């Protein structure tokens, strides 16, 4: 039996991103982001970045049409009892080209409507400023984050929304899963380097093994520019409103040694450097020895990143207030022998024989969440926030018109229990936002059938459906968890 309960002010809620749920990609003056042009399945970007390519299906074009259903969706979140709604602002709704001289009034107005709707239900917005959606115009003009010119464009965007929404938003996240820039998704998220030196990308062909040292250097240079942009945003935000709480976010997966063979233990420890690389810079304000070692292992000379003395000062002054992270799964590392591999947002090594897998090969490991919370808080000693956690599964509407998802309820219960274990350990945990509380487009595959939501959306992988929202069984279960502040879970 747990000796401690969740704090009274604990922030229970859910998380979405603009490009995976909003749709309306051509409405009200919105520009194109690179992620808008990802096709379904292989996640190709057409060779010439043509906004409308024949015979291509772009899931972001409609997504779940949250742009026109936001009142209904937020009302459903409120019915569940949300204390917080983590969402992202689309940069290209505010500045269609990324660096326009003036913001788009219709874009500013849309998010005012979102925040007003949240306020009506006493839901605290937690806003992600950049959720991988680099403006296409900046990608074409200056290779996105490969160019330092993107930093002032981003800071201008931040100043604009900080000032515009300073009375409506308190909690901000500068970049979603910023350490994803270190893996194969990084080619999309830079808005710059694409496989084979062309303006064409297929995620399956953009593994780290296929990248030269020069391209890896470019990738980490782009990431450095994001570090600077994040630190400047923190400073600007605090100047505008000292009450702002500004964090950033990493993708956090637990990495274990497959066995007690020391080579496996060291390999698992080293694999965590992908997370520490970003966390150290954003929390401590400097590149640590572990960061330098990680770069060296990628064949990258830190001097090649162009880090200036001014950059070092900016990083020191712009450290974050809290560290958000996603957690879905874990993996094992074995360098002494060959084993079955497992999947996740990163390459997670070999499968853990003690754990079950999802339909997409991600293992279920709630104790890994406790492990991750202790690792992060123990290393950084600042509040942490679980910004994403969830289960993607194939859900079906039953003959009774309902969606029965006991597997999601079990997953949720086990992870809530692990969170409370971490609270008992002494971790300072601010809140928890399930990904995603409503079915939305999968970032990795563009599918709808990979459903995470407590709310079912009638939409298939080809973008066909009524968009009707249906409460799943897990909807009512999460409602109970929030109503009891987690005490219903033993």
Coordinates of C-alpha atoms in Angstrom, one line a residue:
X1 CA 0.0 0.0 0.0
X2 CA 1.3 3.4 -0.9
X3 CA 2.1 5.7 2.0
X4 CA 1.9 8.9 0.0
X5 CA -0.7 10.4 -2.3
X6 CA -0.4 12.7 -5.2
X7 CA -0.1 16.4 -4.3
X8 CA -3.4 18.4 -4.2
X9 CA -2.1 20.7 -7.0
X10 CA -0.9 17.8 -9.2
X11 CA -1.5 18.5 -12.9
X12 CA -3.5 15.6 -14.5
X13 CA -4.2 16.0 -18.2
X14 CA -3.4 15.0 -21.8
X15 CA -1.1 16.1 -24.6
X16 CA -1.5 16.7 -28.3
X17 CA 0.5 18.5 -31.1
X18 CA -0.8 20.9 -33.6
X19 CA 0.3 19.1 -36.8
X20 CA -1.1 15.8 -35.5
X21 CA -4.6 17.0 -34.6
X22 CA -5.4 20.5 -36.0
X23 CA -5.8 19.9 -39.7
X24 CA -7.0 23.0 -41.6
X25 CA -3.5 23.3 -43.1
X26 CA -4.5 26.0 -45.6
X27 CA -7.0 28.0 -43.6
X28 CA -6.8 31.5 -42.2
X29 CA -3.4 32.3 -43.6
X30 CA -1.5 29.4 -42.2
X31 CA 1.8 28.5 -43.9
X32 CA 3.4 25.1 -44.4
X33 CA 5.6 23.3 -41.9
X34 CA 7.9 20.5 -43.0
X35 CA 5.8 18.0 -41.0
X36 CA 2.7 19.1 -43.0
X37 CA 4.3 17.4 -46.1
X38 CA 4.9 14.0 -44.5
X39 CA 2.9 11.4 -46.3
X40 CA 1.3 8.4 -44.6
X41 CA 3.1 5.1 -44.2
X42 CA 6.7 5.6 -45.3
X43 CA 6.6 9.2 -44.1
X44 CA 8.0 10.5 -47.4
X45 CA 8.5 14.1 -48.2
X46 CA 8.0 14.5 -52.0
X47 CA 11.2 15.4 -53.8
X48 CA 10.5 19.0 -54.6
X49 CA 8.5 19.7 -51.4
X50 CA 5.5 20.4 -53.5
X51 CA 2.7 21.4 -51.1
X52 CA 0.1 19.4 -53.1
X53 CA 1.5 16.3 -54.9
X54 CA -0.9 14.1 -56.9
X55 CA -1.5 10.7 -55.5
X56 CA -0.1 11.6 -52.1
X57 CA -2.1 11.5 -48.9
X58 CA -1.0 14.1 -46.3
X59 CA -2.5 13.2 -42.9
X60 CA -1.8 16.6 -41.5
X61 CA -4.1 18.2 -44.0
X62 CA -7.2 17.2 -42.1
X63 CA -5.8 15.2 -39.1
X64 CA -8.8 15.0 -36.7
X65 CA -9.9 18.5 -37.6
X66 CA -9.3 19.8 -34.1
X67 CA -9.2 23.3 -35.7
X68 CA -13.0 23.1 -36.1
X69 CA -13.8 20.7 -33.2
X70 CA -11.7 22.3 -30.4
X71 CA -14.8 23.3 -28.4
X72 CA -16.1 19.8 -28.4
X73 CA -12.7 18.3 -27.7
X74 CA -11.9 20.6 -24.8
X75 CA -15.3 20.0 -23.4
X76 CA -14.5 16.3 -23.4
X77 CA -11.2 16.9 -21.7
X78 CA -13.0 18.9 -19.1
X79 CA -15.5 16.1 -18.6
X80 CA -12.6 13.8 -17.8
X81 CA -11.5 16.4 -15.3
X82 CA -8.3 17.7 -16.9
X83 CA -6.3 20.1 -14.8
X84 CA -3.9 20.8 -17.6
X85 CA -3.9 20.5 -21.4
X86 CA -0.6 20.2 -23.1
X87 CA -0.8 21.4 -26.7
X88 CA 1.4 23.1 -29.2
X89 CA 1.2 26.3 -31.2
X90 CA 1.9 26.0 -34.9
X91 CA 4.7 28.4 -35.7
X92 CA 3.4 28.8 -39.2
X93 CA -0.1 29.8 -38.0
X94 CA 1.6 32.8 -36.3
X95 CA 4.3 33.4 -38.9
X96 CA 3.4 31.6 -42.2
X97 CA 7.0 31.9 -43.5
X98 CA 8.7 31.6 -40.1
X99 CA 10.3 35.1 -40.3
X100 CA 7.5 37.4 -41.5
X101 CA 7.6 41.0 -40.4
X102 CA 4.2 40.9 -38.7
X103 CA 2.2 37.9 -37.2
X104 CA -0.9 36.5 -38.8
X105 CA -3.9 37.9 -36.9
X106 CA -6.1 34.9 -37.6
X107 CA -3.5 32.6 -36.1
X108 CA -3.2 34.7 -33.0
X109 CA -7.0 34.7 -32.7
X110 CA -7.3 31.0 -33.0
X111 CA -5.1 30.3 -30.0
X112 CA -6.9 32.9 -27.9
X113 CA -10.0 30.9 -28.6
X114 CA -8.3 27.7 -27.4
X115 CA -7.1 29.4 -24.2
X116 CA -10.4 31.0 -23.5
X117 CA -12.1 27.6 -23.9
X118 CA -9.6 26.1 -21.4
X119 CA -10.2 28.9 -19.0
X120 CA -13.9 28.2 -19.1
X121 CA -13.2 24.8 -17.6
X122 CA -10.3 25.8 -15.3
X123 CA -7.8 23.9 -17.4
X124 CA -4.3 25.2 -17.3
X125 CA -2.7 25.3 -20.8
X126 CA 0.9 23.9 -21.1
X127 CA 2.1 25.2 -24.4
X128 CA 4.8 23.6 -26.5
X129 CA 6.3 26.3 -28.7
X130 CA 8.0 24.0 -31.3
X131 CA 6.7 20.5 -31.8
X132 CA 9.0 19.5 -34.7
X133 CA 7.1 21.7 -37.2
X134 CA 9.9 23.7 -38.8
X135 CA 8.5 26.3 -41.2
X136 CA 8.9 25.0 -44.8
X137 CA 9.9 28.5 -46.0
X138 CA 12.9 28.5 -43.6
X139 CA 13.8 24.9 -44.6
X140 CA 14.0 26.0 -48.3
X141 CA 15.6 29.3 -47.7
X142 CA 18.2 28.5 -45.1
X143 CA 18.1 24.8 -44.3
X144 CA 16.1 25.4 -41.2
X145 CA 18.0 24.9 -37.9
X146 CA 21.3 24.4 -39.8
X147 CA 21.4 28.2 -40.1
X148 CA 21.9 30.6 -37.2
X149 CA 19.4 32.9 -39.0
X150 CA 16.7 30.6 -37.7
X151 CA 17.5 31.5 -34.1
X152 CA 16.3 35.1 -34.2
X153 CA 13.3 34.1 -36.2
X154 CA 12.3 31.7 -33.4
X155 CA 13.0 34.2 -30.7
X156 CA 10.8 36.7 -32.5
X157 CA 8.1 34.1 -32.6
X158 CA 8.5 33.4 -28.9
X159 CA 8.4 37.1 -28.0
X160 CA 5.2 37.4 -30.0
X161 CA 3.3 34.6 -28.3
X162 CA 4.7 35.4 -24.8
X163 CA 3.4 38.9 -25.0
X164 CA 0.1 37.9 -26.7
X165 CA -0.8 35.1 -24.3
X166 CA 1.0 36.3 -21.1
X167 CA -2.3 36.5 -19.2
X168 CA -3.5 33.1 -20.4
X169 CA -0.5 30.8 -20.3
X170 CA 1.8 30.2 -17.4
X171 CA 3.6 26.9 -18.4
X172 CA 5.7 26.6 -21.6
X173 CA 7.9 24.0 -23.2
X174 CA 10.4 25.4 -25.8
X175 CA 11.1 22.2 -27.8
X176 CA 9.3 18.9 -27.9
X177 CA 11.7 15.9 -27.4
X178 CA 14.7 17.9 -28.4
X179 CA 17.0 14.9 -28.2
X180 CA 15.1 13.4 -31.2
X181 CA 17.3 15.6 -33.2
X182 CA 20.1 13.0 -32.5
X183 CA 18.3 10.1 -34.3
X184 CA 16.9 9.4 -37.7
X185 CA 13.9 11.8 -37.1
X186 CA 16.5 14.6 -36.8
X187 CA 16.6 15.0 -40.5
X188 CA 13.0 16.1 -40.5
X189 CA 13.3 18.2 -37.3
X190 CA 16.2 20.2 -38.5
X191 CA 14.3 21.2 -41.6
X192 CA 17.6 20.9 -43.4
X193 CA 19.7 17.8 -44.1
X194 CA 17.8 15.1 -46.0
X195 CA 19.1 11.7 -47.0
X196 CA 21.3 11.4 -50.1
X197 CA 21.8 15.2 -50.2
X198 CA 18.5 15.7 -51.8
X199 CA 15.2 17.4 -50.8
X200 CA 13.6 14.0 -50.3
X201 CA 13.3 11.9 -47.2
X202 CA 12.2 8.5 -46.2
X203 CA 12.7 7.8 -42.5
X204 CA 13.5 4.2 -43.3
X205 CA 16.6 5.3 -45.3
X206 CA 17.9 7.9 -42.8
X207 CA 19.4 5.8 -40.1
X208 CA 22.5 7.0 -38.2
X209 CA 24.5 4.3 -39.9
X210 CA 23.8 5.9 -43.3
X211 CA 25.0 9.3 -42.3
X212 CA 28.6 10.5 -42.8
X213 CA 30.5 12.3 -40.1
X214 CA 29.9 15.6 -42.0
X215 CA 26.1 15.1 -41.9
X216 CA 26.2 14.1 -38.2
X217 CA 28.2 17.3 -37.5
X218 CA 25.4 19.3 -39.3
X219 CA 22.8 17.5 -37.3
X220 CA 24.4 18.4 -34.0
X221 CA 25.1 21.9 -35.2
X222 CA 21.4 22.3 -35.9
X223 CA 20.7 21.0 -32.4
X224 CA 23.2 23.5 -30.9
X225 CA 21.2 26.3 -32.6
X226 CA 18.1 24.9 -30.9
X227 CA 19.8 25.0 -27.5
X228 CA 20.7 28.6 -28.1
X229 CA 17.1 29.4 -29.2
X230 CA 15.7 27.7 -26.2
X231 CA 18.0 29.5 -23.8
X232 CA 17.2 32.9 -25.4
X233 CA 13.4 32.1 -25.2
X234 CA 13.7 31.4 -21.5
X235 CA 15.4 34.7 -20.9
X236 CA 12.9 36.6 -23.1
X237 CA 9.9 34.9 -21.4
X238 CA 11.1 35.7 -17.9
X239 CA 11.6 39.3 -18.9
X240 CA 8.1 39.5 -20.2
X241 CA 6.4 37.7 -17.3
X242 CA 8.6 36.6 -14.3
X243 CA 5.8 34.2 -13.3
X244 CA 6.3 32.1 -16.5
X245 CA 7.5 28.5 -15.9
X246 CA 9.5 27.6 -18.9
X247 CA 10.9 24.1 -19.5
X248 CA 12.1 22.0 -22.4
X249 CA 11.5 18.3 -23.1
X250 CA 13.4 15.2 -23.9
X251 CA 12.4 11.7 -25.1
X252 CA 13.1 9.5 -22.1
X253 CA 13.5 5.7 -22.5
X254 CA 14.9 3.5 -19.8
X255 CA 18.1 1.6 -20.9
X256 CA 19.1 -1.5 -19.0
X257 CA 22.0 -3.9 -19.4
X258 CA 20.7 -7.2 -20.8
X259 CA 22.8 -9.1 -18.2
X260 CA 25.3 -8.3 -15.5
X261 CA 28.2 -8.8 -18.0
X262 CA 30.2 -5.5 -17.4
X263 CA 30.3 -4.8 -21.1
X264 CA 26.5 -4.7 -21.2
X265 CA 26.3 -2.5 -18.1
X266 CA 28.7 0.0 -19.7
X267 CA 26.9 -0.1 -23.0
X268 CA 23.5 0.7 -21.2
X269 CA 25.1 3.5 -19.3
X270 CA 26.6 5.0 -22.4
X271 CA 23.3 4.8 -24.2
X272 CA 21.8 7.2 -21.7
X273 CA 24.2 9.9 -23.0
X274 CA 21.7 10.7 -25.8
X275 CA 19.4 12.0 -23.0
X276 CA 22.1 13.5 -20.8
X277 CA 23.6 15.3 -23.8
X278 CA 20.5 17.5 -24.1
X279 CA 19.5 17.6 -20.4
X280 CA 23.0 18.8 -19.3
X281 CA 23.0 21.7 -21.7
X282 CA 19.4 22.9 -20.9
X283 CA 19.5 22.3 -17.1
X284 CA 23.2 23.0 -16.3
X285 CA 23.8 25.4 -19.1
X286 CA 26.9 23.8 -20.5
X287 CA 28.2 20.9 -22.5
X288 CA 29.4 18.3 -20.0
X289 CA 32.2 15.8 -20.3
X290 CA 29.5 13.2 -21.1
X291 CA 28.2 15.4 -23.9
X292 CA 31.7 15.7 -25.4
X293 CA 32.2 12.0 -25.1
X294 CA 28.8 11.4 -26.8
X295 CA 29.8 13.7 -29.7
X296 CA 33.1 11.9 -30.1
X297 CA 31.4 8.6 -30.3
X298 CA 29.4 10.0 -33.3
X299 CA 32.5 11.1 -35.0
X300 CA 31.8 14.8 -34.3
X301 CA 34.4 17.3 -33.1
X302 CA 32.7 19.7 -30.7
X303 CA 34.8 22.6 -32.1
X304 CA 33.0 22.0 -35.5
X305 CA 29.7 23.1 -33.9
X306 CA 30.8 26.7 -33.9
X307 CA 30.1 27.3 -30.2
X308 CA 31.1 30.8 -29.4
X309 CA 31.9 32.5 -26.0
X310 CA 28.6 34.4 -26.4
X311 CA 26.8 31.1 -26.9
X312 CA 28.2 29.8 -23.6
X313 CA 26.9 32.8 -21.7
X314 CA 23.5 32.5 -23.3
X315 CA 23.3 28.8 -22.3
X316 CA 24.3 29.7 -18.7
X317 CA 21.7 32.4 -18.4
X318 CA 18.9 30.6 -20.1
X319 CA 18.5 27.4 -18.1
X320 CA 15.1 25.9 -17.8
X321 CA 12.7 25.9 -14.8
X322 CA 11.5 22.3 -15.2
X323 CA 12.4 19.3 -17.3
X324 CA 9.6 17.6 -19.2
X325 CA 10.0 14.2 -20.8
X326 CA 8.1 11.5 -22.6
X327 CA 8.1 7.9 -21.5
X328 CA 6.7 4.9 -23.4
X329 CA 9.1 2.0 -23.2
X330 CA 12.5 0.6 -22.3
X331 CA 15.2 -1.5 -23.9
X332 CA 18.2 -3.6 -23.1
X333 CA 21.8 -3.6 -24.3
X334 CA 23.8 -6.6 -25.1
X335 CA 27.1 -6.3 -26.8
X336 CA 28.3 -9.8 -25.9
X337 CA 25.7 -11.8 -28.0
X338 CA 22.9 -11.4 -30.5
X339 CA 19.3 -11.1 -29.4
X340 CA 15.9 -10.1 -30.7
X341 CA 15.6 -6.3 -31.1
X342 CA 12.9 -4.0 -29.8
X343 CA 11.3 -0.8 -31.1
X344 CA 10.6 2.7 -29.8
X345 CA 11.3 6.3 -30.6
X346 CA 15.0 5.5 -30.5
X347 CA 16.9 2.3 -31.2
X348 CA 16.4 0.5 -27.9
X349 CA 18.7 -2.5 -28.3
X350 CA 17.4 -6.0 -27.6
X351 CA 14.1 -7.2 -26.3
X352 CA 13.6 -7.6 -22.5
X353 CA 12.6 -11.3 -21.9
X354 CA 10.6 -10.2 -18.8
X355 CA 8.3 -7.7 -20.6
X356 CA 5.4 -7.9 -23.1
X357 CA 5.2 -5.9 -26.3
X358 CA 2.6 -3.7 -28.0
X359 CA 1.4 -4.3 -31.6
X360 CA 4.2 -2.0 -32.7
X361 CA 6.9 -3.8 -30.8
X362 CA 7.2 -1.3 -27.9
X363 CA 7.6 -3.1 -24.6
X364 CA 5.4 -2.4 -21.6
X365 CA 7.6 -1.3 -18.6
X366 CA 5.9 0.8 -16.0
X367 CA 8.7 0.3 -13.5
X368 CA 10.9 1.9 -16.2
X369 CA 9.0 5.1 -15.6
X370 CA 9.9 5.1 -11.9
X371 CA 13.5 4.4 -12.9
X372 CA 13.4 7.3 -15.3
X373 CA 11.9 9.7 -12.8
X374 CA 14.6 8.9 -10.3
X375 CA 17.3 9.2 -12.8
X376 CA 16.2 12.6 -14.1
X377 CA 15.4 14.1 -10.7
X378 CA 18.5 12.7 -9.1
X379 CA 20.7 14.1 -11.8
X380 CA 19.2 17.6 -12.2
X381 CA 17.3 18.4 -9.0
X382 CA 14.7 20.5 -10.7
X383 CA 10.9 19.6 -11.0
X384 CA 10.1 17.1 -13.7
X385 CA 6.9 16.7 -15.7
X386 CA 5.7 13.6 -17.6
X387 CA 4.6 15.3 -20.8
X388 CA 3.9 12.1 -22.7
X389 CA 3.0 8.6 -21.8
X390 CA 0.6 6.3 -23.5
X391 CA -0.3 3.1 -25.4
X392 CA -0.8 3.0 -29.1
X393 CA -3.2 0.1 -30.0
X394 CA -5.7 -1.0 -32.5
X395 CA -9.1 -0.1 -31.1
X396 CA -12.5 -1.2 -32.6
X397 CA -16.0 0.1 -32.1
X398 CA -18.1 -2.8 -30.7
X399 CA -21.6 -3.8 -31.8
X400 CA -22.9 -1.8 -28.8
X401 CA -21.3 1.3 -30.3
X402 CA -18.7 1.5 -27.6
X403 CA -14.9 1.1 -27.5
X404 CA -13.7 -1.4 -24.9
X405 CA -10.0 -1.0 -24.2
X406 CA -9.0 -2.9 -21.0
X407 CA -5.4 -3.1 -22.2
X408 CA -5.1 0.8 -22.0
X409 CA -6.7 0.9 -18.6
X410 CA -4.2 -1.7 -17.3
X411 CA -1.3 0.3 -18.9
X412 CA -2.6 3.5 -17.3
X413 CA -3.0 1.9 -13.8
X414 CA 0.5 0.4 -13.8
X415 CA 2.1 3.7 -14.8
X416 CA 0.1 5.8 -12.3
X417 CA 1.2 3.3 -9.6
X418 CA 4.9 3.7 -10.7
X419 CA 4.5 7.5 -10.5
X420 CA 3.3 7.3 -6.9
X421 CA 6.3 5.0 -6.2
X422 CA 8.5 7.7 -7.5
X423 CA 6.8 10.3 -5.3
X424 CA 7.5 8.1 -2.3
X425 CA 11.1 8.0 -3.5
X426 CA 11.1 11.8 -3.1
X427 CA 10.8 12.9 -6.8
X428 CA 9.4 16.4 -7.4
X429 CA 6.8 15.6 -10.0
X430 CA 4.7 18.4 -11.3
X431 CA 2.2 16.6 -13.5
X432 CA 1.2 14.0 -16.0
X433 CA -0.2 14.4 -19.5
X434 CA -1.3 11.2 -21.4
X435 CA -0.4 11.1 -25.1
X436 CA -2.8 11.6 -26.7
X437 CA -6.1 11.9 -24.9
X438 CA -7.9 11.8 -28.2
X439 CA -7.0 9.7 -31.2
X440 CA -4.7 11.6 -33.6
X441 CA -2.3 11.0 -36.4
X442 CA 0.8 9.0 -35.5
X443 CA 4.0 11.0 -35.9
X444 CA 6.1 7.9 -36.8
X445 CA 3.8 6.3 -39.4
X446 CA 1.0 8.8 -40.2
X447 CA -1.5 6.1 -39.2
X448 CA -4.8 6.6 -37.4
X449 CA -5.1 2.9 -36.6
X450 CA -2.3 3.3 -34.0
X451 CA -4.7 4.8 -31.4
X452 CA -3.7 6.3 -28.1
X453 CA -6.8 8.2 -27.1
X454 CA -9.4 7.9 -24.4
X455 CA -11.6 9.4 -27.1
X456 CA -12.1 7.5 -30.3
X457 CA -12.2 9.5 -33.6
X458 CA -13.9 8.0 -36.6
X459 CA -11.1 8.4 -39.1
X460 CA -9.1 5.8 -41.0
X461 CA -5.6 5.7 -42.4
X462 CA -6.8 7.1 -45.7
X463 CA -8.5 10.1 -44.0
X464 CA -12.0 8.8 -44.4
X465 CA -14.6 8.9 -41.7
X466 CA -17.2 11.0 -39.9
X467 CA -14.8 12.4 -37.3
X468 CA -17.4 11.4 -34.7
X469 CA -15.9 11.4 -31.1
X470 CA -16.7 8.3 -28.9
X471 CA -15.8 8.0 -25.3
X472 CA -13.8 4.7 -24.7
X473 CA -14.0 2.8 -21.5
X474 CA -10.6 4.3 -20.6
X475 CA -12.2 7.7 -20.7
X476 CA -14.3 7.0 -17.7
X477 CA -11.4 5.3 -15.9
X478 CA -9.1 8.3 -16.3
X479 CA -12.0 10.4 -15.1
X480 CA -12.1 8.4 -11.9
X481 CA -8.3 8.6 -11.5
X482 CA -8.4 12.4 -11.7
X483 CA -11.5 12.7 -9.5
X484 CA -9.8 10.7 -6.7
X485 CA -6.3 12.3 -7.4
X486 CA -4.9 8.9 -8.1
X487 CA -6.0 7.3 -4.8
X488 CA -8.2 4.8 -6.6
X489 CA -5.0 3.1 -7.9
X490 CA -3.3 0.8 -5.4

